[in-house]
Each structure stands twice: as structure tokens, then as C-alpha cells.
């Protein structure tokens, strides 16, 4: 469980995780990226509310953009609130941006957000992965391997 302040706000720890991405894609490489956020977005994230399951990352114009991520409106912000699904700029080094952009140009590769969290310093970070899409038969093989690993652990535990 992530550490929380008195009012139930997150200081550090996980805000949202895209568990489906590890099933649908084979993650080849991961990169930690900073996010350009507005004040109400940070407040909403501190409440632990965000969804990145249907979002993706796109390199456009020499920058990385997080598209279709849902950070709900902060209730107490009234008229100064943010748009829930706006495009958010991601902050990575030039070297990482070039590596990711070249990876996307290859057939079948995409950039998927994996985790949204606050690091030890309280900064919002997004773990993104360069991934290759899996076919349905590959997904079945992965599921079969996971089930066998779980059963094997259960057998070893029970003797």
C-alpha cells in the first residue's frame, strides 16, 4: 500500500497501472518519463484517481505525447478545472526520444503507458514501454505459462 498523508492523499506510490498492456503486448524496453501537468491534475492524481488503460504514447514533432489518458476533474477546483482527456506532454531525454521514435517506425511496435506513480520526491512519473503487439495464439501461450507457474508454486508450497 502506498504511504498517505492524513487527509488520504498520496505522497508517493502507484496511482494507476495498465495491467492489460503486459498481456496484449510484449514489452521490449521501458523508460521513466516525467509528465507536464496542471495544478488540478496533480490534486486529482493525489486522490488516487486516474485511468491509463485506453491511452497510448505518440512521438509527434520531436516530442512525446500521452493521448487519451483519463485524469478526472478535481471537484473543489470549480471553473479552473482541466479537461479530463487532454493531451499531456511527456518529458524524456533526446537520446530516449530518438530510441523510442526509431522503435515505433519498425513494424508492429508501439509505445504503451505501463504505470503512473509518484516517485520518492513526490513527482508524477509515467513508466512507458516500447512494445510489440501479441497475436491471439501468443496470448494463449503466455496465459498457459502463467497458469503453470502459479500451479507449480502451489504444488511446491503444499508439498
mmCIF file of C-alpha atoms in Angstrom:
data_model
loop_
_atom_site.group_PDB
_atom_site.id
_atom_site.type_symbol
_atom_site.label_atom_id
_atom_site.label_comp_id
_atom_site.label_asym_id
_atom_site.label_seq_id
_atom_site.Cartn_x
_atom_site.Cartn_y
_atom_site.Cartn_z
ATOM 1 C CA UNK A 1 0.000 0.000 0.000
ATOM 2 C CA UNK A 2 1.268 3.472 -0.826
ATOM 3 C CA UNK A 3 2.027 5.872 2.019
ATOM 4 C CA UNK A 4 -0.686 8.502 2.510
ATOM 5 C CA UNK A 5 -0.995 11.790 4.329
ATOM 6 C CA UNK A 6 -3.621 12.435 6.995
ATOM 7 C CA UNK A 7 -6.292 13.534 4.505
ATOM 8 C CA UNK A 8 -5.950 10.392 2.386
ATOM 9 C CA UNK A 9 -3.768 11.989 -0.312
ATOM 10 C CA UNK A 10 -0.942 10.088 -1.975
ATOM 11 C CA UNK A 11 2.593 11.315 -1.328
ATOM 12 C CA UNK A 12 4.413 8.531 -3.148
ATOM 13 C CA UNK A 13 3.356 5.320 -4.795
ATOM 14 C CA UNK A 14 1.158 3.934 -7.544
ATOM 15 C CA UNK A 15 -1.739 5.958 -8.952
ATOM 16 C CA UNK A 16 -2.718 3.820 -11.960
ATOM 17 C CA UNK A 17 -1.432 0.690 -13.651
ATOM 18 C CA UNK A 18 -2.107 -0.656 -17.131
ATOM 19 C CA UNK A 19 -2.200 -4.378 -16.355
ATOM 20 C CA UNK A 20 -3.731 -5.192 -19.721
ATOM 21 C CA UNK A 21 -0.663 -3.857 -21.566
ATOM 22 C CA UNK A 22 1.588 -6.675 -20.307
ATOM 23 C CA UNK A 23 -0.950 -9.178 -21.637
ATOM 24 C CA UNK A 24 -1.621 -7.560 -25.028
ATOM 25 C CA UNK A 25 1.983 -6.529 -25.743
ATOM 26 C CA UNK A 26 5.466 -7.926 -25.336
ATOM 27 C CA UNK A 27 7.346 -5.086 -23.637
ATOM 28 C CA UNK A 28 10.821 -4.764 -25.154
ATOM 29 C CA UNK A 29 12.153 -1.741 -23.241
ATOM 30 C CA UNK A 30 10.911 0.621 -20.525
ATOM 31 C CA UNK A 31 11.578 4.316 -19.888
ATOM 32 C CA UNK A 32 10.561 6.574 -16.995
ATOM 33 C CA UNK A 33 9.090 9.849 -18.248
ATOM 34 C CA UNK A 34 8.003 12.991 -16.466
ATOM 35 C CA UNK A 35 4.582 14.492 -17.232
ATOM 36 C CA UNK A 36 3.631 18.128 -17.751
ATOM 37 C CA UNK A 37 0.554 18.566 -15.537
ATOM 38 C CA UNK A 38 -1.649 21.408 -14.364
ATOM 39 C CA UNK A 39 -2.358 22.004 -10.679
ATOM 40 C CA UNK A 40 -5.804 20.452 -10.644
ATOM 41 C CA UNK A 41 -4.462 17.358 -12.403
ATOM 42 C CA UNK A 42 -1.878 16.860 -9.676
ATOM 43 C CA UNK A 43 -4.569 17.252 -6.996
ATOM 44 C CA UNK A 44 -6.734 14.669 -8.751
ATOM 45 C CA UNK A 45 -3.774 12.263 -9.017
ATOM 46 C CA UNK A 46 -3.024 12.718 -5.313
ATOM 47 C CA UNK A 47 -6.568 11.483 -4.664
ATOM 48 C CA UNK A 48 -5.506 8.295 -6.484
ATOM 49 C CA UNK A 49 -7.864 8.656 -9.412
ATOM 50 C CA UNK A 50 -6.634 8.117 -12.972
ATOM 51 C CA UNK A 51 -7.037 5.634 -15.824
ATOM 52 C CA UNK A 52 -4.363 4.825 -18.395
ATOM 53 C CA UNK A 53 -5.760 1.548 -19.759
ATOM 54 C CA UNK A 54 -7.034 3.010 -23.052
ATOM 55 C CA UNK A 55 -4.222 5.519 -23.519
ATOM 56 C CA UNK A 56 -1.160 5.444 -25.745
ATOM 57 C CA UNK A 57 2.001 7.469 -26.341
ATOM 58 C CA UNK A 58 2.769 9.129 -29.653
ATOM 59 C CA UNK A 59 6.010 10.811 -30.823
ATOM 60 C CA UNK A 60 4.956 13.953 -32.705
ATOM 61 C CA UNK A 61 7.054 16.933 -33.721
ATOM 62 C CA UNK A 62 10.131 15.888 -31.757
ATOM 63 C CA UNK A 63 8.121 15.422 -28.531
ATOM 64 C CA UNK A 64 6.284 12.600 -26.779
ATOM 65 C CA UNK A 65 2.567 12.972 -26.037
ATOM 66 C CA UNK A 66 0.324 10.942 -23.752
ATOM 67 C CA UNK A 67 -3.022 10.669 -25.516
ATOM 68 C CA UNK A 68 -6.412 9.586 -24.162
ATOM 69 C CA UNK A 69 -5.370 9.222 -20.515
ATOM 70 C CA UNK A 70 -8.239 9.997 -18.166
ATOM 71 C CA UNK A 71 -7.466 12.149 -15.122
ATOM 72 C CA UNK A 72 -10.875 13.089 -13.671
ATOM 73 C CA UNK A 73 -11.726 16.660 -12.740
ATOM 74 C CA UNK A 74 -10.806 17.844 -9.265
ATOM 75 C CA UNK A 75 -14.135 18.504 -7.552
ATOM 76 C CA UNK A 76 -13.057 21.546 -5.498
ATOM 77 C CA UNK A 77 -11.454 23.369 -8.468
ATOM 78 C CA UNK A 78 -14.672 24.939 -9.871
ATOM 79 C CA UNK A 79 -14.024 26.949 -13.075
ATOM 80 C CA UNK A 80 -10.226 26.463 -13.090
ATOM 81 C CA UNK A 81 -10.525 22.728 -13.738
ATOM 82 C CA UNK A 82 -8.732 20.826 -16.500
ATOM 83 C CA UNK A 83 -10.030 18.801 -19.445
ATOM 84 C CA UNK A 84 -10.112 15.128 -18.426
ATOM 85 C CA UNK A 85 -8.703 13.638 -21.639
ATOM 86 C CA UNK A 86 -6.387 16.369 -22.861
ATOM 87 C CA UNK A 87 -3.046 15.538 -24.485
ATOM 88 C CA UNK A 88 -0.195 15.680 -21.983
ATOM 89 C CA UNK A 89 3.426 16.249 -22.890
ATOM 90 C CA UNK A 90 5.961 13.702 -21.636
ATOM 91 C CA UNK A 91 9.477 14.663 -20.642
ATOM 92 C CA UNK A 92 12.314 12.371 -21.748
ATOM 93 C CA UNK A 93 15.894 12.935 -22.863
ATOM 94 C CA UNK A 94 16.719 13.374 -26.561
ATOM 95 C CA UNK A 95 18.506 10.022 -26.614
ATOM 96 C CA UNK A 96 15.483 8.183 -25.195
ATOM 97 C CA UNK A 97 13.129 10.045 -27.553
ATOM 98 C CA UNK A 98 15.221 9.028 -30.591
ATOM 99 C CA UNK A 99 15.338 5.410 -29.423
ATOM 100 C CA UNK A 100 11.562 5.290 -28.920
ATOM 101 C CA UNK A 101 10.799 7.063 -32.218
ATOM 102 C CA UNK A 102 13.007 4.630 -34.152
ATOM 103 C CA UNK A 103 11.326 1.714 -32.381
ATOM 104 C CA UNK A 104 7.872 2.941 -33.410
ATOM 105 C CA UNK A 105 8.917 3.214 -37.063
ATOM 106 C CA UNK A 106 9.511 -0.552 -37.096
ATOM 107 C CA UNK A 107 6.514 -2.686 -37.968
ATOM 108 C CA UNK A 108 4.296 -3.680 -35.056
ATOM 109 C CA UNK A 109 5.988 -1.617 -32.335
ATOM 110 C CA UNK A 110 4.120 0.925 -30.244
ATOM 111 C CA UNK A 111 4.662 2.892 -27.043
ATOM 112 C CA UNK A 112 2.297 1.989 -24.217
ATOM 113 C CA UNK A 113 1.968 3.543 -20.750
ATOM 114 C CA UNK A 114 2.519 0.921 -18.043
ATOM 115 C CA UNK A 115 2.352 2.722 -14.676
ATOM 116 C CA UNK A 116 1.522 6.188 -13.401
ATOM 117 C CA UNK A 117 3.010 6.927 -9.989
ATOM 118 C CA UNK A 118 4.622 9.458 -7.677
ATOM 119 C CA UNK A 119 8.336 8.848 -7.112
ATOM 120 C CA UNK A 120 10.204 9.256 -3.802
ATOM 121 C CA UNK A 121 10.473 13.026 -4.334
ATOM 122 C CA UNK A 122 6.714 13.348 -4.917
ATOM 123 C CA UNK A 123 6.986 13.975 -8.678
ATOM 124 C CA UNK A 124 4.427 12.400 -11.032
ATOM 125 C CA UNK A 125 6.111 9.907 -13.366
ATOM 126 C CA UNK A 126 4.900 7.609 -16.124
ATOM 127 C CA UNK A 127 6.594 4.314 -16.921
ATOM 128 C CA UNK A 128 6.282 3.777 -20.663
ATOM 129 C CA UNK A 129 7.311 0.754 -22.645
ATOM 130 C CA UNK A 130 8.312 0.127 -26.228
ATOM 131 C CA UNK A 131 6.173 -2.887 -27.041
ATOM 132 C CA UNK A 132 5.326 -5.282 -29.832
ATOM 133 C CA UNK A 133 1.735 -6.473 -30.198
ATOM 134 C CA UNK A 134 0.954 -10.124 -29.496
ATOM 135 C CA UNK A 135 -1.211 -12.370 -31.643
ATOM 136 C CA UNK A 136 -4.060 -14.288 -30.002
ATOM 137 C CA UNK A 137 -2.139 -17.581 -30.006
ATOM 138 C CA UNK A 138 0.804 -15.855 -28.281
ATOM 139 C CA UNK A 139 -1.591 -14.561 -25.608
ATOM 140 C CA UNK A 140 -2.823 -18.118 -25.013
ATOM 141 C CA UNK A 141 0.775 -19.341 -24.616
ATOM 142 C CA UNK A 142 1.543 -16.567 -22.124
ATOM 143 C CA UNK A 143 -1.614 -17.397 -20.152
ATOM 144 C CA UNK A 144 -0.710 -21.093 -20.150
ATOM 145 C CA UNK A 145 2.808 -20.318 -18.859
ATOM 146 C CA UNK A 146 1.453 -18.056 -16.104
ATOM 147 C CA UNK A 147 -1.072 -20.690 -15.033
ATOM 148 C CA UNK A 148 1.625 -23.370 -14.926
ATOM 149 C CA UNK A 149 3.949 -21.121 -12.868
ATOM 150 C CA UNK A 150 1.114 -20.435 -10.413
ATOM 151 C CA UNK A 151 0.255 -24.161 -10.155
ATOM 152 C CA UNK A 152 3.921 -25.059 -9.719
ATOM 153 C CA UNK A 153 4.259 -22.608 -6.821
ATOM 154 C CA UNK A 154 1.111 -24.014 -5.239
ATOM 155 C CA UNK A 155 2.447 -27.593 -5.548
ATOM 156 C CA UNK A 156 5.835 -26.648 -4.081
ATOM 157 C CA UNK A 157 4.182 -24.796 -1.224
ATOM 158 C CA UNK A 158 1.834 -27.634 -0.291
ATOM 159 C CA UNK A 159 4.454 -30.367 -0.794
#
